[in-house]
Coordinates of C-alpha atoms in Angstrom, one line a residue:
M50 CA 94.1 64.3 92.7
A51 CA 92.6 64.2 96.2
T52 CA 89.1 65.5 96.9
V53 CA 88.4 68.1 99.5
S54 CA 86.7 65.3 101.6
E55 CA 89.8 63.1 101.4
I56 CA 92.0 66.0 102.5
Y57 CA 89.7 66.8 105.4
D58 CA 89.7 63.2 106.6
L59 CA 93.5 63.1 106.3
I60 CA 94.0 66.2 108.4
K61 CA 91.7 64.7 111.1
Y62 CA 93.6 61.4 111.0
K63 CA 97.1 63.0 111.2
A64 CA 95.9 65.4 114.0
T65 CA 94.6 62.4 116.0
K66 CA 97.8 60.4 115.5
A67 CA 99.8 63.4 116.7
G68 CA 97.9 63.5 119.9
F69 CA 95.5 66.3 119.1
N70 CA 92.5 66.0 121.5
G71 CA 90.4 68.9 120.1
T72 CA 87.9 68.9 117.4
F73 CA 88.4 69.8 113.7
S74 CA 85.1 70.7 112.1
P75 CA 84.2 71.7 108.6
V76 CA 84.0 75.3 109.8
D77 CA 87.6 75.0 111.0
F78 CA 88.6 73.5 107.7
N79 CA 87.0 76.3 105.7
L80 CA 88.8 78.9 107.9
L81 CA 92.3 77.3 107.9
F82 CA 92.6 75.5 104.6
P83 CA 92.4 78.5 102.3
R84 CA 95.4 80.0 104.3
A85 CA 97.3 76.8 103.7
E86 CA 96.5 76.9 100.0
I87 CA 97.9 80.5 99.8
K88 CA 101.0 79.4 101.7
L89 CA 101.6 76.5 99.3
F90 CA 100.9 78.6 96.2
N91 CA 103.3 81.2 97.5
R92 CA 106.1 78.7 98.1
L93 CA 105.6 77.1 94.7
Y94 CA 105.6 80.4 92.9
S95 CA 108.7 81.5 94.9
D96 CA 110.5 78.4 93.8
Y97 CA 109.4 78.9 90.2
Y98 CA 110.3 82.5 89.8
K99 CA 111.7 84.2 92.9
T100 CA 112.7 87.4 91.3
Q101 CA 109.2 87.9 89.9
L102 CA 107.7 87.2 93.3
I103 CA 109.8 90.0 94.8
S104 CA 108.9 92.3 92.0
D105 CA 105.2 91.6 92.4
S106 CA 105.3 92.0 96.1
L107 CA 106.9 95.4 95.8
A108 CA 104.6 96.5 93.0
P109 CA 102.1 98.3 95.3
F110 CA 104.9 100.5 96.6
F111 CA 106.2 101.8 93.3
S112 CA 105.1 105.2 92.2
D113 CA 103.8 106.0 88.7
A114 CA 106.2 107.6 86.3
T115 CA 106.2 111.2 87.6
A116 CA 107.2 114.2 85.5
I117 CA 109.2 116.5 87.7
V118 CA 110.3 120.1 87.2
V119 CA 113.9 120.8 88.1
G120 CA 114.6 124.3 89.6
G121 CA 117.0 126.8 88.1
T122 CA 119.7 125.6 90.5
G123 CA 119.3 122.0 89.4
Q124 CA 117.6 121.0 92.5
Y125 CA 114.3 119.1 93.0
T126 CA 112.7 118.5 96.5
Y127 CA 111.7 114.9 96.3
P128 CA 108.5 113.5 97.8
T129 CA 108.5 112.8 101.5
D130 CA 107.4 109.2 100.9
L131 CA 110.5 108.4 98.7
F132 CA 112.4 105.4 99.9
H133 CA 114.5 104.4 97.0
I134 CA 114.8 105.8 93.4
D135 CA 114.1 103.1 90.8
S136 CA 114.8 105.2 87.7
L137 CA 115.4 108.8 86.5
T138 CA 115.2 109.7 82.9
H139 CA 115.4 112.8 80.8
T140 CA 113.7 113.1 77.3
I141 CA 115.1 114.9 74.3
S142 CA 113.2 114.8 71.0
G143 CA 111.3 111.8 72.1
I144 CA 114.4 109.9 73.2
Q145 CA 114.8 108.9 76.8
Y146 CA 118.3 109.2 78.4
A147 CA 119.1 107.7 81.8
V148 CA 120.1 110.1 84.5
M149 CA 123.0 108.5 86.2
R150 CA 123.4 108.5 90.0
V151 CA 126.8 109.7 91.2
E152 CA 127.8 109.5 94.9
K153 CA 128.8 112.7 96.5
D154 CA 132.5 111.7 96.9
R155 CA 132.7 111.2 93.1
L156 CA 130.8 114.3 92.1
A157 CA 133.8 116.6 91.8
N158 CA 135.5 114.2 89.5
H159 CA 132.6 114.1 87.1
L160 CA 132.1 117.9 87.1
S161 CA 135.8 118.5 86.3
S162 CA 136.3 115.7 83.8
A163 CA 136.8 116.4 80.1
I164 CA 135.3 113.0 79.4
E165 CA 132.6 112.4 82.0
A166 CA 131.3 115.9 82.3
P167 CA 127.5 115.9 82.5
S168 CA 125.4 117.1 79.6
L169 CA 121.7 117.1 78.6
K170 CA 122.2 113.7 76.9
F171 CA 124.3 112.3 79.8
P172 CA 123.0 114.0 82.9
I173 CA 123.8 113.0 86.5
Y174 CA 122.4 113.5 89.9
T175 CA 123.3 113.1 93.5
Q176 CA 120.9 112.7 96.5
Y177 CA 120.9 114.8 99.6
S178 CA 118.6 114.6 102.7
T179 CA 115.6 116.4 101.0
V180 CA 116.7 117.2 97.4
L181 CA 118.1 115.7 94.3
Q182 CA 120.8 117.8 92.7
F183 CA 121.0 117.5 88.9
Y184 CA 123.8 118.4 86.6
P185 CA 123.8 120.1 84.2
T186 CA 121.7 122.5 86.3
T187 CA 119.8 123.4 83.1
L188 CA 118.2 120.0 82.9
A189 CA 114.7 121.5 83.6
T190 CA 112.7 118.3 83.5
A191 CA 113.0 114.6 84.3
T192 CA 110.8 111.6 84.9
L193 CA 111.0 109.8 88.3
V194 CA 109.9 106.4 89.3
Y195 CA 110.6 105.5 93.0
L196 CA 109.9 103.0 95.7
K197 CA 107.6 104.5 98.3
K198 CA 107.7 104.1 102.0
P199 CA 104.7 102.0 103.1
R200 CA 101.8 103.8 104.7
T201 CA 101.3 103.4 108.4
S202 CA 98.3 101.2 108.8
V203 CA 95.7 102.4 111.4
Y204 CA 92.9 100.4 113.0
G205 CA 90.3 103.1 113.1
Y206 CA 87.8 102.8 116.0
T207 CA 85.4 104.8 118.0
L208 CA 84.6 105.0 121.7
N209 CA 81.3 106.5 122.7
G210 CA 80.5 107.4 119.2
V211 CA 77.1 108.7 118.2
T212 CA 74.8 105.9 117.2
A213 CA 71.4 107.5 117.5
Y214 CA 69.7 110.8 118.0
N215 CA 66.3 112.5 118.2
T216 CA 64.8 116.0 118.5
L217 CA 65.8 117.2 115.0
V218 CA 65.5 121.0 115.0
A219 CA 65.2 121.9 111.4
G220 CA 66.6 125.5 111.5
S221 CA 65.8 128.0 108.8
S222 CA 67.2 129.7 105.7
Y223 CA 69.5 126.9 104.7
T224 CA 70.4 126.2 101.0
N225 CA 68.6 123.2 99.5
G226 CA 70.7 120.2 98.7
V227 CA 72.3 116.9 100.0
Y228 CA 75.6 117.4 101.9
T229 CA 77.8 114.4 102.6
S230 CA 80.2 113.7 105.5
V231 CA 79.5 117.1 107.1
A232 CA 81.4 117.6 110.4
L233 CA 79.1 117.9 113.3
T234 CA 79.9 120.6 115.9
G235 CA 79.1 120.9 119.6
G236 CA 78.9 118.3 122.4
S237 CA 81.8 116.7 124.4
G238 CA 83.2 114.6 121.6
V239 CA 85.0 115.0 118.3
S240 CA 85.0 113.8 114.7
A241 CA 81.3 112.9 114.2
T242 CA 80.1 113.4 110.7
A243 CA 76.7 113.0 108.9
N244 CA 74.9 113.3 105.6
I245 CA 72.5 116.2 105.8
T246 CA 69.5 116.9 103.5
V247 CA 68.0 120.3 103.2
V248 CA 64.5 120.7 101.6
G249 CA 62.5 123.9 101.7
N250 CA 65.4 125.7 103.3
V251 CA 65.2 123.5 106.4
V252 CA 67.1 120.4 107.5
T253 CA 64.8 117.4 106.9
S254 CA 67.2 114.4 107.3
V255 CA 70.4 113.6 109.1
T256 CA 72.2 110.3 108.7
I257 CA 75.2 109.6 110.9
V258 CA 78.3 108.5 108.8
S259 CA 81.0 108.4 111.5
G260 CA 80.1 108.4 115.2
G261 CA 83.2 110.1 116.3
M262 CA 84.5 109.7 119.8
N263 CA 83.8 110.7 123.4
Y264 CA 80.2 111.9 123.1
V265 CA 77.6 111.5 125.8
V266 CA 73.8 111.1 125.7
G267 CA 72.2 114.5 125.7
N268 CA 74.9 116.3 123.7
V269 CA 73.3 118.8 121.3
L270 CA 75.0 118.7 117.9
S271 CA 74.8 121.1 114.9
A272 CA 76.9 122.0 111.8
S273 CA 78.5 125.0 110.4
S274 CA 76.3 126.7 107.8
A275 CA 79.4 126.9 105.6
S276 CA 79.3 123.1 105.4
I277 CA 75.6 123.0 104.3
G278 CA 75.3 125.6 101.6
G279 CA 76.7 128.7 103.2
T280 CA 73.5 130.1 104.7
G281 CA 71.1 129.3 107.5
S282 CA 71.1 128.7 111.2
G283 CA 69.3 126.9 114.0
F284 CA 69.7 123.2 113.0
S285 CA 70.5 120.7 115.8
I286 CA 70.1 117.1 116.9
T287 CA 70.2 115.6 120.4
V288 CA 72.3 112.5 121.0
T289 CA 70.2 109.6 122.5
Q290 CA 72.7 106.7 122.2
V291 CA 76.5 106.2 122.0
S292 CA 78.5 103.1 121.2
G293 CA 80.0 102.7 124.7
N294 CA 83.6 102.1 125.9
R295 CA 84.1 99.0 123.8
P296 CA 86.2 99.9 120.7
V297 CA 84.0 99.7 117.5
Y298 CA 85.8 99.3 114.2
N299 CA 85.5 102.4 112.0
P300 CA 86.5 101.9 108.3
N301 CA 86.2 105.7 107.7
T302 CA 89.2 106.5 109.9
S303 CA 91.2 103.3 109.2
V304 CA 94.3 103.3 107.0
Q305 CA 94.4 99.9 105.2
T306 CA 97.6 97.8 104.8
Q307 CA 99.3 97.9 101.4
F308 CA 100.6 94.3 101.8
S309 CA 99.1 91.4 99.9
D310 CA 97.5 88.3 101.4
Y311 CA 100.8 86.5 101.0
E312 CA 102.5 88.7 103.5
I313 CA 99.7 88.8 106.1
D314 CA 100.9 85.8 108.2
E315 CA 104.4 87.2 108.4
L316 CA 103.1 90.6 109.6
V317 CA 100.9 88.8 112.2
Y318 CA 103.9 86.9 113.5
Y319 CA 106.0 90.1 113.7
V320 CA 103.3 91.7 115.8
L321 CA 103.1 88.7 118.0
E322 CA 106.9 88.7 118.5
D323 CA 106.8 92.3 119.7
L324 CA 103.8 91.6 121.9
A325 CA 105.6 88.7 123.5
M326 CA 108.7 90.7 124.1
N327 CA 106.8 93.6 125.7
N328 CA 104.9 91.2 127.9
R329 CA 107.9 88.9 128.6
D330 CA 106.0 85.9 127.3
Q331 CA 108.8 83.5 126.3
M332 CA 106.5 80.8 124.9
L333 CA 104.7 83.2 122.6
Q334 CA 108.0 84.9 121.6
Q335 CA 109.6 81.6 120.6
F336 CA 106.5 80.5 118.7
S337 CA 106.3 83.8 116.8
Q338 CA 110.0 83.9 116.0
V339 CA 109.9 80.4 114.6
Q340 CA 106.8 81.1 112.5
A341 CA 108.1 84.4 111.2
K342 CA 111.3 82.7 110.1
D343 CA 109.4 79.9 108.4
E344 CA 107.3 82.5 106.5
R345 CA 110.5 84.3 105.3
L346 CA 111.9 81.0 104.0
M347 CA 108.7 80.3 102.0

């Protein structure tokens, strides 16, 4: 088994033989080699047990087993994030019975059949645009497991968010306590929040949690009394510093990806492919398409 040092030297040797004129430092190795390890592990695992890999990759998108209540007409309005139904069951006396899917063009045959007519032990359903229709309509309850649509990832950021303030005006008659992520009001911006502490019925401390966007120095900010105990008035702070026009990452407003480390490279190349197409960059487009294809084949 090769040591890390031997692998590092081998990479430098092969890169030099291939005409690479740049440098390959230990910092570069520690940044790039872990990704290579993940790629290799992913390929080996895929070769070993491809179906399990697919199942594990989709695992974050499966719902928990969800007990549903079927309406009197046999209809259930399914969740808006439903992408594909994995299983539907109905329980009678502790025994689970599968609810069989029937396509709409076969539904009449089942309902009129003397042999395949639905019953509580052999229920059926068909899927419409927003509802599941169950038969018999007296089914009442079922258990649903489904594949969810992925969340839309969002890179949250702030422009001209509040980063500092002074002139804390304490106000009066507030309710003592510590209030978290309170929405700040006033000023030219939106979405700034703060943790606010009230002692002796006055505001004694304000800690900015989220700087929000589009504030300017000199904005006077306050908060609704309903958000800090329901009583009091007069509290304010004055903005003395904002983050500027450079986007600053904000984890509080970000929506994180649901995909695993194994899929990140493929996602990156998909983005690069669209970026290249939008900017008519043929070299980047060719590179990203080849790399994305290689990732899918792993």
